[in-house]
Short mmCIF file of N, CA and C in Angstrom, two decimals:
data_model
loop_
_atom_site.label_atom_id
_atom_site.label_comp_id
_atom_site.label_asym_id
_atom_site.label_seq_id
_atom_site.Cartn_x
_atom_site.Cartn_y
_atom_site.Cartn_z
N UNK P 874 -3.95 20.71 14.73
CA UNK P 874 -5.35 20.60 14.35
C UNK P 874 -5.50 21.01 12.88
N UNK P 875 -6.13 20.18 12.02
CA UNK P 875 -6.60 20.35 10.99
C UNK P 875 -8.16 20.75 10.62
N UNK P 876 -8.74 21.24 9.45
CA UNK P 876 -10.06 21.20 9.24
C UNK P 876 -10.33 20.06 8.33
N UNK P 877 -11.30 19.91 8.93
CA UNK P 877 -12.24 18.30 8.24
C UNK P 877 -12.04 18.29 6.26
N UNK P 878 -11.67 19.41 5.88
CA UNK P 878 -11.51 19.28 4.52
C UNK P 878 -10.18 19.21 4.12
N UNK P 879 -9.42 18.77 4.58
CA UNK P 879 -8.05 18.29 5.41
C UNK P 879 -7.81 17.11 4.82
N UNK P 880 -8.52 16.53 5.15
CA UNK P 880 -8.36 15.18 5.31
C UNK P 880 -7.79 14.25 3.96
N UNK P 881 -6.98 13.28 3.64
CA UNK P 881 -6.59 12.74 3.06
C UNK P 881 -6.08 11.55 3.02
N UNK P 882 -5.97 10.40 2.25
CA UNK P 882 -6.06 9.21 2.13
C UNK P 882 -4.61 9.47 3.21
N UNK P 883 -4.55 8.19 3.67
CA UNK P 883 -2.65 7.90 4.57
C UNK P 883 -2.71 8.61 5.87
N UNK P 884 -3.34 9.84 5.94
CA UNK P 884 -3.09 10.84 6.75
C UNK P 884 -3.36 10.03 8.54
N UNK P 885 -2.79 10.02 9.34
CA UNK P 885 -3.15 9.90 10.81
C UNK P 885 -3.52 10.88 11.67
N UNK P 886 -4.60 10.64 11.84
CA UNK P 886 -5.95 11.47 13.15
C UNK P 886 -5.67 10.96 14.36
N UNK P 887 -6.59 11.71 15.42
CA UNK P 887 -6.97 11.03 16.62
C UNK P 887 -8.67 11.62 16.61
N UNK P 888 -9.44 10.36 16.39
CA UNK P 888 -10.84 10.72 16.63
C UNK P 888 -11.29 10.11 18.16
N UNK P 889 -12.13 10.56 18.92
CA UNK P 889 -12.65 10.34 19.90
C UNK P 889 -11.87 9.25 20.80
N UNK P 890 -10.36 10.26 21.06
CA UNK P 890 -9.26 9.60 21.89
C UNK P 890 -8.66 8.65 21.35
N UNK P 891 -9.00 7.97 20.38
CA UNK P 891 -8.42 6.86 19.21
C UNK P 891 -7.46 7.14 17.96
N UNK P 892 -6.44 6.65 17.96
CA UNK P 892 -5.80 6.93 16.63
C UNK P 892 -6.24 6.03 15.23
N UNK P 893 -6.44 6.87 14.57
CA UNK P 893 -6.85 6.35 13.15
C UNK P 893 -6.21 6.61 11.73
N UNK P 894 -5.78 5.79 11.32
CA UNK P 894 -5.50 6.17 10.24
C UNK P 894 -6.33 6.52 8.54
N UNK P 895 -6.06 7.41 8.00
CA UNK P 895 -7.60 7.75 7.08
C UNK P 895 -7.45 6.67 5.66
N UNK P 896 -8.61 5.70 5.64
CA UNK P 896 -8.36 5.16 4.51
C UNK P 896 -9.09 5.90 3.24
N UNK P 897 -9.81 6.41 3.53
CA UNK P 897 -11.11 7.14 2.10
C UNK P 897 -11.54 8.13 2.70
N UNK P 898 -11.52 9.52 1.79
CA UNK P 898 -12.06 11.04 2.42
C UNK P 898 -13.00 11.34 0.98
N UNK P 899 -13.55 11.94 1.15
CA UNK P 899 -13.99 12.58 0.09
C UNK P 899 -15.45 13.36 0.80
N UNK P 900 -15.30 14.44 -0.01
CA UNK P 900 -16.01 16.05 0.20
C UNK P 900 -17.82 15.48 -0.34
N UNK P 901 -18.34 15.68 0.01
CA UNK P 901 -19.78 15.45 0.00
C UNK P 901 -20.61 17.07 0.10
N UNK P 902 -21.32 17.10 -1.43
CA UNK P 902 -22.71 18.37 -0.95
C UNK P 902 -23.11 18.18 -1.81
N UNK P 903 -24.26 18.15 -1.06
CA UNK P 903 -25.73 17.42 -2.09
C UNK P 903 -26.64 19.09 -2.13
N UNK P 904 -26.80 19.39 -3.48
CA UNK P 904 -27.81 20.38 -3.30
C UNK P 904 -27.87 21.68 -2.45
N UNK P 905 -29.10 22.32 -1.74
CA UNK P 905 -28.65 22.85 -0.94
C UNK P 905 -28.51 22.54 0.41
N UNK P 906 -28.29 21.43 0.65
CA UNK P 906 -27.95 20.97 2.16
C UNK P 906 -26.13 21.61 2.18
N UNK P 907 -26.07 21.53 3.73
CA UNK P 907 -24.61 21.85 4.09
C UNK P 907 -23.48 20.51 3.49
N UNK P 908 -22.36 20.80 3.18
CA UNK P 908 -21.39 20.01 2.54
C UNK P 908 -20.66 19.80 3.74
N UNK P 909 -20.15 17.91 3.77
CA UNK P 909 -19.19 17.76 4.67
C UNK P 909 -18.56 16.62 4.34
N UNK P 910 -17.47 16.22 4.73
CA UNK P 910 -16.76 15.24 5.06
C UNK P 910 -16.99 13.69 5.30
N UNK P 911 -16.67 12.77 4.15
CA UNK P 911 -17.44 11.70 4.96
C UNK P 911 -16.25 10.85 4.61
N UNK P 912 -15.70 10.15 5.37
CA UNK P 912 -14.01 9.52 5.75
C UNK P 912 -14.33 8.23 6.30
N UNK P 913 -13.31 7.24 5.59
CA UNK P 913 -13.23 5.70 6.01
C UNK P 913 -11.84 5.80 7.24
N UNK P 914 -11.93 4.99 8.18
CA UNK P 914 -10.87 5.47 9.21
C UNK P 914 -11.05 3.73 9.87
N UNK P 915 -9.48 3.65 9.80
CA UNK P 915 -9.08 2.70 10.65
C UNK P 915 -8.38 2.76 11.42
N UNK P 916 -8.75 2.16 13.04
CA UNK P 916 -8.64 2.31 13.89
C UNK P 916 -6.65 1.20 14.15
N UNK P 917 -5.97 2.08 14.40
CA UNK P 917 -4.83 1.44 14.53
C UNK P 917 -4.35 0.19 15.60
N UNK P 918 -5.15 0.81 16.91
CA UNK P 918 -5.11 -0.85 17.70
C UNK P 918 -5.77 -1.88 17.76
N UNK P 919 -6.83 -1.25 17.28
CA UNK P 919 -7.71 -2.49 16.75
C UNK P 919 -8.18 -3.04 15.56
N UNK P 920 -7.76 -2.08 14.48
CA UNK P 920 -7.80 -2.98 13.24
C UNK P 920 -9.47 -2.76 12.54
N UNK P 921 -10.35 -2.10 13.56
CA UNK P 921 -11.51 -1.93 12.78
C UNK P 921 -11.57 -0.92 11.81
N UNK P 922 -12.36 -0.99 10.87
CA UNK P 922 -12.91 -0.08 10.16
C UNK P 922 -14.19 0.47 10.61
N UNK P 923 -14.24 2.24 10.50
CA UNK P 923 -15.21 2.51 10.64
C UNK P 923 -15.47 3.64 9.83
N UNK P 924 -17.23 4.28 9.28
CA UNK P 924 -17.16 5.20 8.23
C UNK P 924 -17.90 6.36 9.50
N UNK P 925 -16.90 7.49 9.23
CA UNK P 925 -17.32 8.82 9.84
C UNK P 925 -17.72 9.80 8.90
N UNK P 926 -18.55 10.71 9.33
CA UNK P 926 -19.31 11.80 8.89
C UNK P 926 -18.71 13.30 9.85
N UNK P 927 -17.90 14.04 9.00
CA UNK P 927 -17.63 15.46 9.78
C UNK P 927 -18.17 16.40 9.23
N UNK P 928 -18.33 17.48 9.39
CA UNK P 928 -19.01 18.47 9.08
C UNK P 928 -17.12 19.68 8.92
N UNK P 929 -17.52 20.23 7.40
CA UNK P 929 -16.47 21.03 6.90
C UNK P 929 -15.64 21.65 7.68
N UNK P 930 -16.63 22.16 8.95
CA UNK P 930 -15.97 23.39 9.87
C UNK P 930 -15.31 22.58 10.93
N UNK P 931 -15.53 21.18 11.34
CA UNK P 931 -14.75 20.26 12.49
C UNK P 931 -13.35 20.86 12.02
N UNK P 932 -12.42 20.59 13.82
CA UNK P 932 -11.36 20.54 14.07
C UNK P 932 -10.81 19.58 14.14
N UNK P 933 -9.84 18.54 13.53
CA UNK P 933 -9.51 17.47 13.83
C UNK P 933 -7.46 17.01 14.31
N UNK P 934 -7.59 16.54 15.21
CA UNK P 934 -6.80 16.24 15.82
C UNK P 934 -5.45 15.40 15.22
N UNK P 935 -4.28 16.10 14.62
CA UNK P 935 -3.19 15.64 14.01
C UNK P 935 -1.86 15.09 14.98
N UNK P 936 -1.62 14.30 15.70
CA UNK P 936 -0.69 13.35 16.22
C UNK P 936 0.87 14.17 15.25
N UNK P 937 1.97 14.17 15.52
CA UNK P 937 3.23 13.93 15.30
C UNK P 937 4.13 12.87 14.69
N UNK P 938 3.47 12.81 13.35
CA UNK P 938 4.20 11.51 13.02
C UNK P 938 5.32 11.31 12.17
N UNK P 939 6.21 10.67 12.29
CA UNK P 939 7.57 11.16 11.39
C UNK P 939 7.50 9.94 10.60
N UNK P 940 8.05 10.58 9.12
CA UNK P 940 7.63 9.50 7.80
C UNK P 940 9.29 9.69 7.81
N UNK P 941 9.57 7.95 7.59
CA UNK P 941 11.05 7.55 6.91
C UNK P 941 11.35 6.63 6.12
N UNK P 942 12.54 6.67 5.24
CA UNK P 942 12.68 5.75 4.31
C UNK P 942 13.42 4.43 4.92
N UNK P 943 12.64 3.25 4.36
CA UNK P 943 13.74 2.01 4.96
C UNK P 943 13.88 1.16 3.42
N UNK P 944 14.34 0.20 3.76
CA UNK P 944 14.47 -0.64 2.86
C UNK P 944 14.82 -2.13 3.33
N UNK P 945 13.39 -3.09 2.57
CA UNK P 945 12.76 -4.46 3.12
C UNK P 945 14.34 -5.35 2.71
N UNK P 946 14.51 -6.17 3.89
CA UNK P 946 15.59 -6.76 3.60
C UNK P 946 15.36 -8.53 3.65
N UNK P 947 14.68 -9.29 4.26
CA UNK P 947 13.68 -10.20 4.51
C UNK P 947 12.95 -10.22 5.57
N UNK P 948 12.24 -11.53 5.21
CA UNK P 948 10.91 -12.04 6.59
C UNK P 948 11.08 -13.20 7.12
N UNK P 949 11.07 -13.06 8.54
CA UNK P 949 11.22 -13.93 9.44
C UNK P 949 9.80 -14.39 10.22
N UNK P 950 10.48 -15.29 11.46
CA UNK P 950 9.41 -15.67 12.33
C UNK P 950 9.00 -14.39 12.70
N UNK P 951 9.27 -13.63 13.03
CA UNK P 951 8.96 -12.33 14.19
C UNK P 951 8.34 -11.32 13.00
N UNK P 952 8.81 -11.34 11.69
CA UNK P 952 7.99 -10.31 11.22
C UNK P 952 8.61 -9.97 9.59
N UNK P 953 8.73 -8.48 9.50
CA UNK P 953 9.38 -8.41 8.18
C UNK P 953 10.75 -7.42 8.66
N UNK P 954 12.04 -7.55 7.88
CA UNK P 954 13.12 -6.70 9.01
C UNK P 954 13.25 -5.73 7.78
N UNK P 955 13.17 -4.23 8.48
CA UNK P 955 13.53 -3.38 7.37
C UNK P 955 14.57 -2.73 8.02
N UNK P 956 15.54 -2.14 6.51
CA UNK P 956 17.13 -1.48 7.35
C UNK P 956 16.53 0.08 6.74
N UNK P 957 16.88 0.99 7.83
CA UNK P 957 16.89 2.30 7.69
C UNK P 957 17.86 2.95 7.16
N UNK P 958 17.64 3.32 5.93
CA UNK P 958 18.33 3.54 4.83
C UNK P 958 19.57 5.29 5.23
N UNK P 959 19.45 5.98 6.26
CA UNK P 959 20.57 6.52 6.83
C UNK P 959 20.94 6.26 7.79
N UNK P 960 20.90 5.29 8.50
CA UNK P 960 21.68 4.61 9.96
C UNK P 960 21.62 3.61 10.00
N UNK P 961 21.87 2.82 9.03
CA UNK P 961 21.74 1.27 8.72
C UNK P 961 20.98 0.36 10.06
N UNK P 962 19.95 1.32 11.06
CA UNK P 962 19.54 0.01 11.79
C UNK P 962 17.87 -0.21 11.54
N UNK P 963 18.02 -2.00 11.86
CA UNK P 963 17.29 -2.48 11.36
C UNK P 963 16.19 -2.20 12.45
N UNK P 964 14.75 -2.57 12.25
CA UNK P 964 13.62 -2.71 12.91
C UNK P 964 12.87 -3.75 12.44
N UNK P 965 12.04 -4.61 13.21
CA UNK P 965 10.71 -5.84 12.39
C UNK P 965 9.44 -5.27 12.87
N UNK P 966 8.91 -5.32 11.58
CA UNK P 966 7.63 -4.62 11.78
C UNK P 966 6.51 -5.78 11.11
N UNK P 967 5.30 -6.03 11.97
CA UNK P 967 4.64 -7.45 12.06
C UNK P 967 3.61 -6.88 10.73
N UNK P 968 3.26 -8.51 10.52
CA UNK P 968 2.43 -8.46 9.03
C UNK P 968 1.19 -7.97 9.44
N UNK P 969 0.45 -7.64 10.36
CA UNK P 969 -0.31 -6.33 10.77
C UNK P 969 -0.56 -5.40 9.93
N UNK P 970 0.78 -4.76 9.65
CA UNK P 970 1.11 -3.16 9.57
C UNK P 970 1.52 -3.67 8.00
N UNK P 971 2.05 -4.69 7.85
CA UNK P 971 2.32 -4.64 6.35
C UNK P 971 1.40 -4.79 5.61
N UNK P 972 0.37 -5.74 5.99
CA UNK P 972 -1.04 -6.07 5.30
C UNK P 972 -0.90 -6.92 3.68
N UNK P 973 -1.50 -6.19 2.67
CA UNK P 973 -1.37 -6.95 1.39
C UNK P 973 -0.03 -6.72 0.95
N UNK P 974 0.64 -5.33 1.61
CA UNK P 974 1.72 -5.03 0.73
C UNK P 974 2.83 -6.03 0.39
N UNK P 975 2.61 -6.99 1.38
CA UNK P 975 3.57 -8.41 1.08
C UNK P 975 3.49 -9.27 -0.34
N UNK P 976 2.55 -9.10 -0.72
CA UNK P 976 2.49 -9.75 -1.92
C UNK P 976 3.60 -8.94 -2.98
N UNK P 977 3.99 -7.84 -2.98
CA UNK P 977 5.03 -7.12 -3.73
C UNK P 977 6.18 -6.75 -3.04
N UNK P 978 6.28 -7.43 -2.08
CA UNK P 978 7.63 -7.15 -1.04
C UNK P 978 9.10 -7.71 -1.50
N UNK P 979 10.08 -7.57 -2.21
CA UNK P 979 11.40 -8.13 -2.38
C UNK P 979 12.60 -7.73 -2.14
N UNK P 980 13.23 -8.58 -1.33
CA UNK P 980 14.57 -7.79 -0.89
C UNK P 980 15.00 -6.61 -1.36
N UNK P 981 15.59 -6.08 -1.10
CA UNK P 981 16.09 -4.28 -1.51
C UNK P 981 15.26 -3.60 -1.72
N UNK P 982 13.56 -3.90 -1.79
CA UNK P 982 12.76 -2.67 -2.26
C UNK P 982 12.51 -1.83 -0.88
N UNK P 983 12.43 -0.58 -1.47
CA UNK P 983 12.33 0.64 -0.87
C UNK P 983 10.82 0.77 -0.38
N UNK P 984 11.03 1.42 1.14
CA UNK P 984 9.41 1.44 1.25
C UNK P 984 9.29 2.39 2.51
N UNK P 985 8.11 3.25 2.52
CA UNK P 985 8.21 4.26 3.56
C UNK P 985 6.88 4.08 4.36
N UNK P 986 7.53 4.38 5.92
CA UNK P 986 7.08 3.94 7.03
C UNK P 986 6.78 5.33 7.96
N UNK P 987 5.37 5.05 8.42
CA UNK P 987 5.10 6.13 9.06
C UNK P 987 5.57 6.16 10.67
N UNK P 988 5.92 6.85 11.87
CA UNK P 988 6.63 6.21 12.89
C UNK P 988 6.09 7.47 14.10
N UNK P 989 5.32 6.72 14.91
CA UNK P 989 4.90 7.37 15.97
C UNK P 989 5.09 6.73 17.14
N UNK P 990 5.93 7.18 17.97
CA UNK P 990 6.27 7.22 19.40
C UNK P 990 6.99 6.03 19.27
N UNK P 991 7.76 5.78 17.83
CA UNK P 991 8.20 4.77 18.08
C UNK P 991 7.98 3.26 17.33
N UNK P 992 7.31 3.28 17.18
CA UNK P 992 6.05 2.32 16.65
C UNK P 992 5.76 2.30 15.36
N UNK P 993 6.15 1.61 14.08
CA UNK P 993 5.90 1.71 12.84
C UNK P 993 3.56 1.84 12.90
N UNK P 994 3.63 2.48 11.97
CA UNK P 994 2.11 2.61 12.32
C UNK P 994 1.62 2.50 10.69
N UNK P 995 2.40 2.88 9.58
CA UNK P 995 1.69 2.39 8.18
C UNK P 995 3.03 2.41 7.41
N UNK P 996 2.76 1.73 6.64
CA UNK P 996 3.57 1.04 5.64
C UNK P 996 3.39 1.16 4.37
N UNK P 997 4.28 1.75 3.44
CA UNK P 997 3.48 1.86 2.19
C UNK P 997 4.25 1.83 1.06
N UNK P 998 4.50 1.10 -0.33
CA UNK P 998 5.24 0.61 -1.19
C UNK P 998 5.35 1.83 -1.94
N UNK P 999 6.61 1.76 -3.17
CA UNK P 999 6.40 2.44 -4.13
C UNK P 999 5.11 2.24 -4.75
N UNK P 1000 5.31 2.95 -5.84
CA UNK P 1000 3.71 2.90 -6.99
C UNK P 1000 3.58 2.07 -7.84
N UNK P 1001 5.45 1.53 -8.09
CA UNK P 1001 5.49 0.75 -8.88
C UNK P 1001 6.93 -0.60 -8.51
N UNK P 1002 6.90 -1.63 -8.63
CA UNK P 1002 8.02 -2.35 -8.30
C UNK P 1002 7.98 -3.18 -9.75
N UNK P 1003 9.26 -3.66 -9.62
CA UNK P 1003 9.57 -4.87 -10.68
C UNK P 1003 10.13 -5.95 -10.07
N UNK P 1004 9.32 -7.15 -10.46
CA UNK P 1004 9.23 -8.22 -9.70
C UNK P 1004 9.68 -9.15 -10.96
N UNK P 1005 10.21 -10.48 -10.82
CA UNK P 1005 10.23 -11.63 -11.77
C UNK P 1005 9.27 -12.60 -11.77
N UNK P 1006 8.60 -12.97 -12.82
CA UNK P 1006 7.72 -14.21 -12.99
C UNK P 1006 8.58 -15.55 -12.59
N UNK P 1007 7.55 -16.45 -11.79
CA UNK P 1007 8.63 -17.60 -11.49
C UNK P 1007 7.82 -18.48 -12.68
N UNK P 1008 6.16 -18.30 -12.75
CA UNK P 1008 5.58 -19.49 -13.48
C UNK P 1008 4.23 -18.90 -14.36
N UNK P 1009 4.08 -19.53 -15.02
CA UNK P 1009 3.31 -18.97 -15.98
C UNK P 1009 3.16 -20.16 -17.19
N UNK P 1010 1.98 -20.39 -17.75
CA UNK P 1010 1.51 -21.24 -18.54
C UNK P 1010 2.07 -20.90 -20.38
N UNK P 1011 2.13 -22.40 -20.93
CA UNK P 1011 3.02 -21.64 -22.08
C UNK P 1011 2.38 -20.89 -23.02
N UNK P 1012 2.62 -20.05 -24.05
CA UNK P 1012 1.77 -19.59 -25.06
C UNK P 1012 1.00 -20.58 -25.99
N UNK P 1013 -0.24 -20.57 -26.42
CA UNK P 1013 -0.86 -21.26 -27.07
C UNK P 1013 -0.67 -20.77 -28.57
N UNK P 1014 -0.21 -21.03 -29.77
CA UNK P 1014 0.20 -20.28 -30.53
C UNK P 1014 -1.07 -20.60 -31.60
N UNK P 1015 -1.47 -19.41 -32.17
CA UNK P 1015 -2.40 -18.86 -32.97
C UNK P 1015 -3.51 -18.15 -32.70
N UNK P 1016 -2.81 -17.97 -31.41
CA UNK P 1016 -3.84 -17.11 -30.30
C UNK P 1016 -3.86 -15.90 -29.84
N UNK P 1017 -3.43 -15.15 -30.94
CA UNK P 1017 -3.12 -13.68 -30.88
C UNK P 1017 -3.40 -12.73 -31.93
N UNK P 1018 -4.49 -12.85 -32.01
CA UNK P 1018 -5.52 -11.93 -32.63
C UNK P 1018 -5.85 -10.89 -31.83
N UNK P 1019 -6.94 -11.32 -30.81
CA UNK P 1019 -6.80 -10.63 -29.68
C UNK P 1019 -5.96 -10.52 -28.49
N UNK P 1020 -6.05 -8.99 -27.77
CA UNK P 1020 -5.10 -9.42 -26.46
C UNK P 1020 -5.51 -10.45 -25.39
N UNK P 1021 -4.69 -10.93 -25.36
CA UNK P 1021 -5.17 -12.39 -23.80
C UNK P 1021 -4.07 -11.94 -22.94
N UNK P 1022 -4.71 -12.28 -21.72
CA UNK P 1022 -4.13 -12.43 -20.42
C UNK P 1022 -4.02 -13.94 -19.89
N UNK P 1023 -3.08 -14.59 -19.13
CA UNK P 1023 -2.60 -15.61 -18.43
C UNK P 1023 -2.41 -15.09 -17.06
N UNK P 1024 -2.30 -16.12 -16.54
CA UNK P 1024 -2.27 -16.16 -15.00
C UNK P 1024 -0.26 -16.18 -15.06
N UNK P 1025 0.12 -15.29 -14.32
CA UNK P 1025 1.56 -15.63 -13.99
C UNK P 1025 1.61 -15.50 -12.39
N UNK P 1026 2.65 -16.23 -11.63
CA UNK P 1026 3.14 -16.35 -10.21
C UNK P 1026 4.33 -15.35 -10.53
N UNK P 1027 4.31 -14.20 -9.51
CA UNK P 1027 5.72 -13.48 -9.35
C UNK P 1027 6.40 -14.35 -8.33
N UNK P 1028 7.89 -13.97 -8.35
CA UNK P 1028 8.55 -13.96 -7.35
C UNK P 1028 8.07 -14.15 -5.66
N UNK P 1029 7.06 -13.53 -5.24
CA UNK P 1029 6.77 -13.48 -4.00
C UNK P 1029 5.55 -14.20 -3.66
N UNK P 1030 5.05 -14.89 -5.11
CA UNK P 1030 3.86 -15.59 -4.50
C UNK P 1030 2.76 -15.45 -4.75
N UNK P 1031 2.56 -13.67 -5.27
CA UNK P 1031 1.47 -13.29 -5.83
C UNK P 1031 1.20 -13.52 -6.93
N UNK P 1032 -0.31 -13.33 -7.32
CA UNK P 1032 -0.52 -13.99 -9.02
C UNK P 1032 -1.01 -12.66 -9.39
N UNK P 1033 -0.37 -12.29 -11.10
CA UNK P 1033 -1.11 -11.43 -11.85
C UNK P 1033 -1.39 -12.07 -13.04
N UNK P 1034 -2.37 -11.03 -13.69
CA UNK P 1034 -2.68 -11.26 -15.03
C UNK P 1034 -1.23 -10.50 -15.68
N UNK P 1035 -1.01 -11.34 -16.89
CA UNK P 1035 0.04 -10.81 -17.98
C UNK P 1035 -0.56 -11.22 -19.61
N UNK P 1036 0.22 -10.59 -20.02
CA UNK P 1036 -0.07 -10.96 -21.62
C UNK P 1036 0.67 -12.18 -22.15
N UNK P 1037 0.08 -12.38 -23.16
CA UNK P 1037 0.56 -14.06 -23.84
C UNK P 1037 2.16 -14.36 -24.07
N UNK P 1038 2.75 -13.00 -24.24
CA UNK P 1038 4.06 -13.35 -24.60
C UNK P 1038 5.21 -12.99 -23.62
N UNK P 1039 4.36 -12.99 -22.61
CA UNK P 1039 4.77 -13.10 -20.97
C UNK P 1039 5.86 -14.35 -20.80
N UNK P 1040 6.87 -14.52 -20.34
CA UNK P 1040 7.64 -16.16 -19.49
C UNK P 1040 8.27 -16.14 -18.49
N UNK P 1041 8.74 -17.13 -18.23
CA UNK P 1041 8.78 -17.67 -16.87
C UNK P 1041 10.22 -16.75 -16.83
N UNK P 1042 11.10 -16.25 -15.88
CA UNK P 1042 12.13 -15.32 -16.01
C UNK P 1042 11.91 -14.48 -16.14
N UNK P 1043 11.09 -13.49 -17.05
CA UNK P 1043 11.01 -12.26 -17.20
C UNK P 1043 10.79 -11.56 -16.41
N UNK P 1044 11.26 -9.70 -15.96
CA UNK P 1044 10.80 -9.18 -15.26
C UNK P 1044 10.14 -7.94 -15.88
N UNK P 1045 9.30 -8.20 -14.61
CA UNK P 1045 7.32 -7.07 -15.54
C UNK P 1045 7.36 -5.91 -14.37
N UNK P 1046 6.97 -5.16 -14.68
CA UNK P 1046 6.38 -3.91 -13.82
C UNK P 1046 5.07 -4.43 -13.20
N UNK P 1047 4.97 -4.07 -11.63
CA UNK P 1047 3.90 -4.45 -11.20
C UNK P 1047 3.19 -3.24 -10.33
N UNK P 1048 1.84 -2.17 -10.92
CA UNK P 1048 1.32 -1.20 -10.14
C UNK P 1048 1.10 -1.78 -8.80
N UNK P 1049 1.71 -1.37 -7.25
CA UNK P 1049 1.27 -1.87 -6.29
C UNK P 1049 -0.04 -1.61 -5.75
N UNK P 1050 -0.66 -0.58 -6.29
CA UNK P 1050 -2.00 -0.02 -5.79
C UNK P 1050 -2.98 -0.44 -6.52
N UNK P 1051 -2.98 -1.25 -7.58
CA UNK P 1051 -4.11 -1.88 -8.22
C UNK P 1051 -3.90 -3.60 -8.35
N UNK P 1052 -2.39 -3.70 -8.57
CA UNK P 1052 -1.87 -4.99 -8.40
C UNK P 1052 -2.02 -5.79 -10.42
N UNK P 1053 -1.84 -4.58 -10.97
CA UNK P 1053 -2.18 -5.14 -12.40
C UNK P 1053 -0.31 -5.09 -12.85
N UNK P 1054 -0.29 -5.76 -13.92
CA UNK P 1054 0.23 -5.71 -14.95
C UNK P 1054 0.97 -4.33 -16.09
N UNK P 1055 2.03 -3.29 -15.73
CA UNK P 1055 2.12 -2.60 -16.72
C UNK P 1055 2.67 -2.37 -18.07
N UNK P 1056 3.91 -3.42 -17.52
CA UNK P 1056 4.76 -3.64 -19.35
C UNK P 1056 6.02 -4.48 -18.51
N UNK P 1057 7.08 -4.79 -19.66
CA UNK P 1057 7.78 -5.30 -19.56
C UNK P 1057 8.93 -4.69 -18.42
N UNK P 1058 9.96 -4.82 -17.34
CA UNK P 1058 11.43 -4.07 -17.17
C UNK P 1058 12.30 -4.21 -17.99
N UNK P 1059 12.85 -2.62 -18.14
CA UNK P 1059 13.86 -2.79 -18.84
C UNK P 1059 15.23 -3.17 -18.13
N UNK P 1060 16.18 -3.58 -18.57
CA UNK P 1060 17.41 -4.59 -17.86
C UNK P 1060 17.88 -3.37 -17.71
#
């Protein structure tokens, strides 16, 4: 059991017999009213979102969940197969649980999985991956006065914004949590 000021983005609850996982917490006090808790929570078997209101002094209910490292190896019919990076065995865990993170998913990247009773239950990328541009429009030349952005296709499908002197081959740093653009990889 935790207290309601506890609470933190990733973290897994059990609210009113339901497991949830916490998407948004943040501490609320207005004035002199009492300060509490007001948390975005998604419901793990069903996929809803819902916004709760706790009060500072709640007890809240912490599940057993063991966090491990795997590493994405590809995706199939059945799902995405990741190998567990100290006992080389594999598991497929369905695009459910992976959600957007597929758009930055590439063989060998590293990625940690939350695991209750068995059951992959959240999924979550580094902060940062390096991906290769497959396509991207050519530079327009005399057009760099100011900074511009282009549309580029990574590797996996996803589109970011890049800068003009961006090409097709190159590999860019890609923040997975905002999904922007940070600079070039170095080889």
């Amino acid at each position: 059991m935790i207290k309601a000021v506890e609470l933190r983005k990733g973290k897994t609850i059990i609210h009113d017999g339901d497991l949830f996982i916490v998407h948004e917490a943040s501490h609320v006090a207005k004035g002199n009213k009492r300060s509490y808790m007001q948390a975005r929570l998604k419901n793990f078997k069903q996929g809803n979102v819902i916004d709760v209101r706790f009060s500072v002094d709640d007890r809240i209910e912490v599940p057993y969940v063991e966090g491990k490292d795997y590493e994405f190896l590809y995706e199939d019919a059945t799902g995405f197969v990741l190998m567990d990076t100290q006992t080389y065995d594999q598991i497929t865990v369905t695009e459910d649980v992976v959600g957007s993170a597929k758009d930055y998913l590439s063989p060998n990247c590293k990625v940690s999985c939350q695991i209750l009773d068995g059951a992959v239950i959240s999924f979550e990328l580094p902060n940062v991956v390096v991906l290769q541009i497959t396509d991207t429009p050519p530079v327009v030349k005399g057009a760099t006065a100011s900074a511009q952005l282009k549309d580029a296709t990574l590797e996996t499908g996803a589109k970011v914004k890049v800068p003009s002197f961006v090409a097709p081959g190159d590999k860019i740093r890609v923040d997975t949590r905002t999904g922007e653009y940070l600079d070039r990889a170095k080889e």
